[in-house]
CSV table of N, CA, C and O in Angstrom, one decimal:
chain,number,residue,atom,x,y,z
A,27,VAL,N,0.9,-1.0,-0.4
A,27,VAL,CA,0.4,-0.3,0.5
A,27,VAL,C,0.9,1.7,-0.3
A,27,VAL,O,1.6,1.5,1.2
A,28,VAL,N,0.7,2.3,-0.6
A,28,VAL,CA,1.2,3.4,-0.7
A,28,VAL,C,0.2,4.3,0.2
A,28,VAL,O,-0.3,4.8,-0.2
A,29,ASP,N,2.0,5.0,0.9
A,29,ASP,CA,0.9,6.0,1.7
A,29,ASP,C,0.5,7.4,0.9
A,29,ASP,O,0.4,7.2,-0.4
A,30,ARG,N,-0.5,7.2,1.6
A,30,ARG,CA,-1.5,9.0,1.5
A,30,ARG,C,-0.5,10.4,0.4
A,30,ARG,O,-0.6,10.7,-0.4
A,31,ASP,N,0.7,10.6,1.0
A,31,ASP,CA,1.6,11.4,0.7
A,31,ASP,C,1.9,10.7,-0.6
A,31,ASP,O,1.7,12.0,-1.8
A,32,GLN,N,2.3,9.8,-0.7
A,32,GLN,CA,3.2,9.4,-2.0
A,32,GLN,C,2.3,9.8,-3.4
A,32,GLN,O,2.6,10.1,-4.3
A,33,LYS,N,0.7,8.9,-2.8
A,33,LYS,CA,0.2,9.3,-3.7
A,33,LYS,C,-0.6,10.3,-5.0
A,33,LYS,O,0.0,10.6,-6.1
A,34,ALA,N,-0.3,11.0,-3.7
A,34,ALA,CA,-1.0,12.2,-3.7
A,34,ALA,C,0.8,13.1,-4.9
A,34,ALA,O,0.0,14.0,-6.6
A,35,ARG,N,1.8,13.4,-4.6
A,35,ARG,CA,3.5,13.7,-5.7
A,35,ARG,C,3.2,12.7,-6.5
A,35,ARG,O,3.7,13.5,-8.1
A,36,ASP,N,2.5,11.1,-6.7
A,36,ASP,CA,2.6,10.6,-7.8
A,36,ASP,C,1.9,11.2,-8.8
A,36,ASP,O,2.5,11.5,-10.1
A,37,LEU,N,0.0,11.5,-8.0
A,37,LEU,CA,-0.4,12.3,-9.1
A,37,LEU,C,-0.1,13.6,-10.2
A,37,LEU,O,-0.4,13.6,-11.7
A,38,THR,N,0.7,14.9,-9.3
A,38,THR,CA,1.7,15.2,-9.2
A,38,THR,C,2.5,15.2,-10.5
A,38,THR,O,2.5,16.4,-11.7
A,39,ARG,N,3.1,14.7,-10.2
A,39,ARG,CA,4.0,13.6,-11.5
A,39,ARG,C,4.2,13.5,-12.4
A,39,ARG,O,4.2,13.8,-13.7
A,40,PHE,N,2.8,12.0,-12.4
A,40,PHE,CA,2.2,11.8,-14.4
A,40,PHE,C,1.7,13.1,-14.3
A,40,PHE,O,1.6,13.5,-16.0
A,41,ALA,N,0.4,14.3,-13.9
A,41,ALA,CA,0.2,15.1,-14.8
A,41,ALA,C,1.0,16.4,-15.2
A,41,ALA,O,0.9,16.1,-16.8
A,42,ALA,N,2.4,16.2,-14.5
A,42,ALA,CA,3.7,16.9,-15.4
A,42,ALA,C,4.3,16.0,-16.5
A,42,ALA,O,3.8,17.3,-17.6
A,43,ALA,N,4.3,15.3,-16.2
A,43,ALA,CA,4.6,14.5,-17.3
A,43,ALA,C,4.3,14.7,-18.0
A,43,ALA,O,4.1,14.5,-19.7
A,44,ALA,N,2.8,14.0,-18.2
A,44,ALA,CA,1.3,13.5,-19.4
A,44,ALA,C,1.0,15.0,-19.7
A,44,ALA,O,0.8,15.6,-20.8
A,45,GLY,N,1.6,16.8,-19.3
A,45,GLY,CA,1.4,18.0,-19.8
A,45,GLY,C,0.2,18.4,-19.5
A,45,GLY,O,-0.8,18.8,-20.2
A,46,VAL,N,-0.6,17.6,-18.0
A,46,VAL,CA,-2.0,18.1,-18.2
A,46,VAL,C,-1.8,18.7,-16.7
A,46,VAL,O,-0.8,18.2,-15.7
A,47,PRO,N,-2.3,20.5,-16.7
A,47,PRO,CA,-2.1,20.4,-15.0
A,47,PRO,C,-3.8,19.8,-14.3
A,47,PRO,O,-3.9,19.2,-14.5
A,48,LEU,N,-2.6,19.9,-12.9
A,48,LEU,CA,-3.6,19.6,-11.7
A,48,LEU,C,-4.8,19.7,-12.0
A,48,LEU,O,-5.9,19.4,-11.4
A,49,GLU,N,-5.9,21.1,-12.6
A,49,GLU,CA,-7.2,21.4,-13.2
A,49,GLU,C,-7.6,20.5,-13.8
A,49,GLU,O,-9.1,21.3,-13.8
A,50,HIS,N,-7.1,19.8,-14.6
A,50,HIS,CA,-7.8,19.1,-15.3
A,50,HIS,C,-7.7,18.0,-15.0
A,50,HIS,O,-7.8,16.4,-16.1
A,51,ALA,N,-6.6,17.6,-13.7
A,51,ALA,CA,-6.5,15.6,-12.8
A,51,ALA,C,-7.6,15.5,-12.6
A,51,ALA,O,-8.6,15.9,-11.9
A,52,VAL,N,-8.5,13.6,-13.2
A,52,VAL,CA,-9.1,13.1,-12.1
A,52,VAL,C,-8.3,11.8,-11.8
A,52,VAL,O,-6.7,11.5,-11.5
A,53,ALA,N,-9.1,11.5,-10.0
A,53,ALA,CA,-8.5,11.2,-9.2
A,53,ALA,C,-9.1,10.1,-8.4
A,53,ALA,O,-10.4,10.5,-8.9
A,54,VAL,N,-8.9,8.0,-8.3
A,54,VAL,CA,-9.9,7.8,-8.5
A,54,VAL,C,-9.7,6.7,-7.1
A,54,VAL,O,-8.4,6.3,-7.2
A,55,GLY,N,-10.6,6.8,-5.9
A,55,GLY,CA,-10.0,6.7,-4.7
A,55,GLY,C,-10.6,5.7,-3.6
A,55,GLY,O,-12.3,5.8,-3.8
A,56,ASP,N,-10.2,5.0,-3.1
A,56,ASP,CA,-11.3,4.0,-2.3
A,56,ASP,C,-11.4,3.9,-0.1
A,56,ASP,O,-11.8,3.1,0.5
A,57,GLY,N,-9.3,4.3,-0.4
A,57,GLY,CA,-9.3,3.9,0.9
A,57,GLY,C,-8.7,5.9,1.6
A,57,GLY,O,-8.3,6.1,0.5
A,58,ALA,N,-8.3,5.5,2.4
A,58,ALA,CA,-8.3,6.3,3.7
A,58,ALA,C,-6.9,7.1,2.8
A,58,ALA,O,-6.2,8.0,3.1
A,59,ASN,N,-5.9,6.1,2.1
A,59,ASN,CA,-4.6,6.2,2.3
A,59,ASN,C,-4.5,7.3,0.6
A,59,ASN,O,-3.5,7.5,-0.3
A,60,ASP,N,-6.1,7.0,-0.2
A,60,ASP,CA,-6.1,8.3,-1.1
A,60,ASP,C,-6.8,9.0,-1.3
A,60,ASP,O,-7.0,10.2,-2.3
A,61,ALA,N,-6.4,9.9,0.5
A,61,ALA,CA,-7.4,11.1,0.4
A,61,ALA,C,-6.2,12.4,-0.5
A,61,ALA,O,-6.9,13.0,-0.7
A,62,SER,N,-5.1,12.3,0.0
A,62,SER,CA,-4.3,13.8,-0.4
A,62,SER,C,-4.2,13.3,-1.7
A,62,SER,O,-4.5,14.1,-2.2
A,63,MET,N,-4.5,12.9,-2.8
A,63,MET,CA,-4.5,12.0,-4.2
A,63,MET,C,-5.3,12.9,-4.7
A,63,MET,O,-5.9,13.3,-5.4
A,64,LEU,N,-6.4,12.5,-4.7
A,64,LEU,CA,-7.7,13.0,-4.0
A,64,LEU,C,-8.1,14.6,-4.3
A,64,LEU,O,-8.6,15.0,-4.9
A,65,ALA,N,-7.3,15.5,-3.0
A,65,ALA,CA,-7.5,16.6,-2.8
A,65,ALA,C,-6.6,17.3,-3.9
A,65,ALA,O,-7.1,18.5,-4.3
A,66,ALA,N,-5.7,16.8,-4.3
A,66,ALA,CA,-4.3,17.2,-5.3
A,66,ALA,C,-5.7,17.8,-6.7
A,66,ALA,O,-5.7,18.1,-7.1
A,67,ALA,N,-6.3,16.6,-6.6
A,67,ALA,CA,-7.2,16.8,-8.5
A,67,ALA,C,-8.5,17.3,-8.6
A,67,ALA,O,-9.1,17.6,-7.2
A,68,ASP,N,-8.4,17.3,-9.7
A,68,ASP,CA,-9.7,19.0,-9.7
A,68,ASP,C,-11.1,17.6,-10.1
A,68,ASP,O,-12.1,18.7,-9.8
A,69,PHE,N,-11.0,16.3,-10.0
A,69,PHE,CA,-12.4,15.6,-10.5
A,69,PHE,C,-11.9,14.5,-9.6
A,69,PHE,O,-11.3,13.5,-10.0
A,70,PRO,N,-12.3,14.4,-8.8
A,70,PRO,CA,-11.6,13.3,-7.5
A,70,PRO,C,-13.5,13.1,-7.5
A,70,PRO,O,-14.0,12.7,-6.9
A,71,PHE,N,-13.0,10.9,-7.3
A,71,PHE,CA,-14.3,10.1,-7.6
A,71,PHE,C,-14.2,9.4,-6.5
A,71,PHE,O,-12.5,8.2,-6.4
A,72,ALA,N,-14.5,9.1,-5.2
A,72,ALA,CA,-14.7,8.2,-4.4
A,72,ALA,C,-15.2,6.6,-4.7
A,72,ALA,O,-16.7,7.0,-5.6
A,73,ALA,N,-14.8,5.7,-4.5
A,73,ALA,CA,-15.5,4.6,-4.6
A,73,ALA,C,-16.8,4.5,-3.6
A,73,ALA,O,-16.2,4.7,-2.6
A,74,ALA,N,-17.8,4.0,-4.6
A,74,ALA,CA,-18.6,3.4,-3.3
A,74,ALA,C,-19.1,3.4,-2.7
A,74,ALA,O,-20.0,3.4,-1.2
A,75,ASP,N,-18.1,2.2,-2.6
A,75,ASP,CA,-18.3,1.6,-1.5
A,75,ASP,C,-16.6,1.1,-0.4
A,75,ASP,O,-16.9,0.7,0.5
A,76,GLY,N,-16.0,2.1,-0.6
A,76,GLY,CA,-14.8,2.9,-0.3
A,76,GLY,C,-14.7,3.1,1.2
A,76,GLY,O,-16.0,3.7,1.8
A,77,ASP,N,-13.8,3.3,1.5
A,77,ASP,CA,-13.9,4.5,3.2
A,77,ASP,C,-15.0,5.9,2.4
A,77,ASP,O,-15.2,6.5,2.5
A,78,PRO,N,-15.9,5.4,4.0
A,78,PRO,CA,-16.7,6.4,4.6
A,78,PRO,C,-16.0,8.5,4.6
A,78,PRO,O,-17.7,8.1,4.4
A,79,ILE,N,-15.9,8.4,5.3
A,79,ILE,CA,-14.8,9.9,5.2
A,79,ILE,C,-14.9,10.3,3.6
A,79,ILE,O,-14.6,11.5,3.3
A,80,LEU,N,-14.0,9.5,2.8
A,80,LEU,CA,-14.0,9.7,1.3
A,80,LEU,C,-15.2,10.4,0.5
A,80,LEU,O,-15.8,11.1,-0.3
A,81,THR,N,-16.5,9.2,0.8
A,81,THR,CA,-17.7,9.0,0.1
A,81,THR,C,-18.2,10.4,0.8
A,81,THR,O,-19.5,11.0,0.4
A,82,ALA,N,-18.1,11.2,1.9
A,82,ALA,CA,-18.5,12.0,2.7
A,82,ALA,C,-18.1,13.3,2.4
A,82,ALA,O,-18.9,14.6,1.8
A,83,ARG,N,-16.9,12.8,1.7
A,83,ARG,CA,-15.8,14.4,1.2
A,83,ARG,C,-16.4,15.0,0.2
A,83,ARG,O,-16.2,15.9,-0.7
A,84,TYR,N,-16.1,13.9,-1.0
A,84,TYR,CA,-16.2,13.8,-2.2
A,84,TYR,C,-17.4,12.9,-3.3
A,84,TYR,O,-17.5,11.9,-2.7
A,85,PRO,N,-18.3,14.9,-3.4
A,85,PRO,CA,-19.9,14.0,-4.0
A,85,PRO,C,-19.9,12.9,-4.9
A,85,PRO,O,-21.3,12.4,-5.6
A,86,HIS,N,-19.0,12.6,-5.8
A,86,HIS,CA,-19.1,11.8,-6.8
A,86,HIS,C,-18.5,10.6,-6.7
A,86,HIS,O,-17.1,10.1,-6.3
A,87,TYR,N,-19.6,9.7,-6.4
A,87,TYR,CA,-18.4,8.2,-6.1
A,87,TYR,C,-19.2,7.7,-7.4
A,87,TYR,O,-19.3,8.1,-8.5
A,88,VAL,N,-18.0,6.1,-7.2
A,88,VAL,CA,-18.7,5.7,-8.6
A,88,VAL,C,-18.7,4.4,-8.4
A,88,VAL,O,-18.2,4.1,-7.0
A,89,SER,N,-18.8,3.4,-9.4
A,89,SER,CA,-19.8,2.7,-9.1
A,89,SER,C,-18.8,0.8,-9.1
A,89,SER,O,-18.1,1.8,-10.1
A,90,CYS,N,-18.1,0.1,-8.2
A,90,CYS,CA,-17.6,-0.4,-7.9
A,90,CYS,C,-17.6,-1.6,-8.4
A,90,CYS,O,-17.1,-2.9,-9.7
A,91,ALA,N,-19.0,-2.4,-9.3
A,91,ALA,CA,-19.9,-3.6,-9.6
A,91,ALA,C,-19.1,-2.0,-10.4
A,91,ALA,O,-18.7,-3.8,-12.4
A,92,GLN,N,-19.2,-2.0,-11.4
A,92,GLN,CA,-18.8,-1.5,-13.2
A,92,GLN,C,-17.4,-0.2,-13.4
A,92,GLN,O,-17.3,-1.6,-14.3
A,93,GLY,N,-17.1,-1.1,-12.0
A,93,GLY,CA,-15.6,-0.6,-12.2
A,93,GLY,C,-14.9,0.7,-12.3
A,93,GLY,O,-15.8,1.6,-13.0
A,94,VAL,N,-14.9,1.2,-11.0
A,94,VAL,CA,-14.1,2.6,-11.2
A,94,VAL,C,-13.6,3.8,-11.6
A,94,VAL,O,-14.9,4.7,-12.3
A,95,VAL,N,-12.9,2.9,-12.5
A,95,VAL,CA,-12.1,4.1,-13.6
A,95,VAL,C,-13.1,4.2,-14.4
A,95,VAL,O,-13.5,5.3,-15.0
A,96,ALA,N,-13.7,2.7,-15.4
A,96,ALA,CA,-14.5,2.9,-16.3
A,96,ALA,C,-15.6,3.8,-15.9
A,96,ALA,O,-16.5,5.1,-17.3
A,97,ASP,N,-16.5,4.1,-15.4
A,97,ASP,CA,-17.3,4.8,-14.7
A,97,ASP,C,-17.6,6.1,-14.4
A,97,ASP,O,-18.2,7.1,-14.7
A,98,ALA,N,-16.4,6.5,-13.3
A,98,ALA,CA,-15.2,8.6,-13.1
A,98,ALA,C,-15.4,8.5,-15.4
A,98,ALA,O,-16.0,9.7,-14.6
A,99,ILE,N,-15.0,7.7,-16.3
A,99,ILE,CA,-14.6,8.6,-16.8
A,99,ILE,C,-16.3,8.6,-17.5
A,99,ILE,O,-16.1,9.5,-18.8
A,100,ARG,N,-17.8,7.5,-18.1
A,100,ARG,CA,-18.3,7.5,-18.4
A,100,ARG,C,-18.9,8.6,-17.7
A,100,ARG,O,-19.7,9.4,-17.9
A,101,ARG,N,-18.7,9.5,-16.4
A,101,ARG,CA,-19.0,10.8,-15.2
A,101,ARG,C,-18.5,12.1,-16.0
A,101,ARG,O,-19.3,12.7,-15.6
A,102,LEU,N,-17.3,11.9,-16.6
A,102,LEU,CA,-16.8,13.0,-16.7
A,102,LEU,C,-17.5,14.0,-17.2
A,102,LEU,O,-17.1,15.0,-17.0
A,103,PRO,N,-17.0,13.9,-18.8
A,103,PRO,CA,-18.3,14.5,-19.6
A,103,PRO,C,-19.4,15.1,-18.7
A,103,PRO,O,-19.9,16.8,-18.7
A,104,GLU,N,-20.1,14.8,-18.2
A,104,GLU,CA,-21.5,15.3,-17.6
A,104,GLU,C,-20.5,16.8,-16.2
A,104,GLU,O,-21.3,17.4,-16.6
A,105,LEU,N,-20.1,16.0,-15.4
A,105,LEU,CA,-19.3,17.3,-14.6
A,105,LEU,C,-18.1,18.3,-14.9
A,105,LEU,O,-18.6,18.9,-14.8
A,106,LEU,N,-18.1,18.0,-16.8
A,106,LEU,CA,-17.4,19.5,-17.6
A,106,LEU,C,-18.9,20.4,-17.8
A,106,LEU,O,-18.4,21.1,-17.5
A,107,GLU,N,-19.7,19.2,-18.1
A,107,GLU,CA,-20.9,20.6,-18.5
A,107,GLU,C,-21.6,21.1,-17.4
A,107,GLU,O,-21.7,22.4,-17.1
A,108,GLN,N,-21.3,20.1,-16.5
A,108,GLN,CA,-21.9,20.6,-15.5
A,108,GLN,C,-21.7,21.9,-15.0
A,108,GLN,O,-21.6,23.4,-14.0
A,109,ARG,N,-19.9,22.3,-14.7
A,109,ARG,CA,-19.2,22.5,-14.0
A,109,ARG,C,-19.3,23.9,-15.1
A,109,ARG,O,-19.3,25.1,-14.6
A,110,ALA,N,-19.6,24.0,-16.6
A,110,ALA,CA,-19.0,25.4,-18.1
A,110,ALA,C,-20.7,25.6,-17.1
A,110,ALA,O,-21.0,26.8,-17.4
A,111,THR,N,-22.5,25.0,-17.6
A,111,THR,CA,-23.2,25.8,-17.2
A,111,THR,C,-23.0,26.9,-15.3
A,111,THR,O,-24.2,27.2,-15.4
A,112,GLY,N,-23.0,25.4,-14.3
A,112,GLY,CA,-23.2,26.4,-13.2
A,112,GLY,C,-24.8,25.3,-12.6
A,112,GLY,O,-25.0,25.3,-11.1
A,113,LYS,N,-25.1,23.9,-13.9
A,113,LYS,CA,-25.6,24.1,-13.4
A,113,LYS,C,-25.9,21.9,-13.2
A,113,LYS,O,-25.1,21.9,-14.5
A,114,LYS,N,-27.0,21.8,-12.6
A,114,LYS,CA,-26.9,19.9,-12.0
A,114,LYS,C,-27.9,19.5,-13.1
A,114,LYS,O,-28.1,19.9,-13.0
A,115,LEU,N,-27.0,18.4,-13.8
A,115,LEU,CA,-27.9,18.2,-14.6
A,115,LEU,C,-28.1,17.0,-14.2
A,115,LEU,O,-28.3,16.3,-13.4
């Protein structure tokens, strides 16, 4: 298990290497060790069956039954639209 601060550093390094600003970064997590990484990402997704602290803090849940990453990718356009319009879809 990678510690929480290392995950945030890894996300920051990966985004920089990919040329993606953190304000466009997506992160998916399910445990307490993901908290810093989720806080660093502009689009944090908590696994619906993950740590209750994460699901309380991050309103964008993803379903583990469908695969958390696939579900996050599926929901991202909706979240971008919400941000652009300021409306809940």
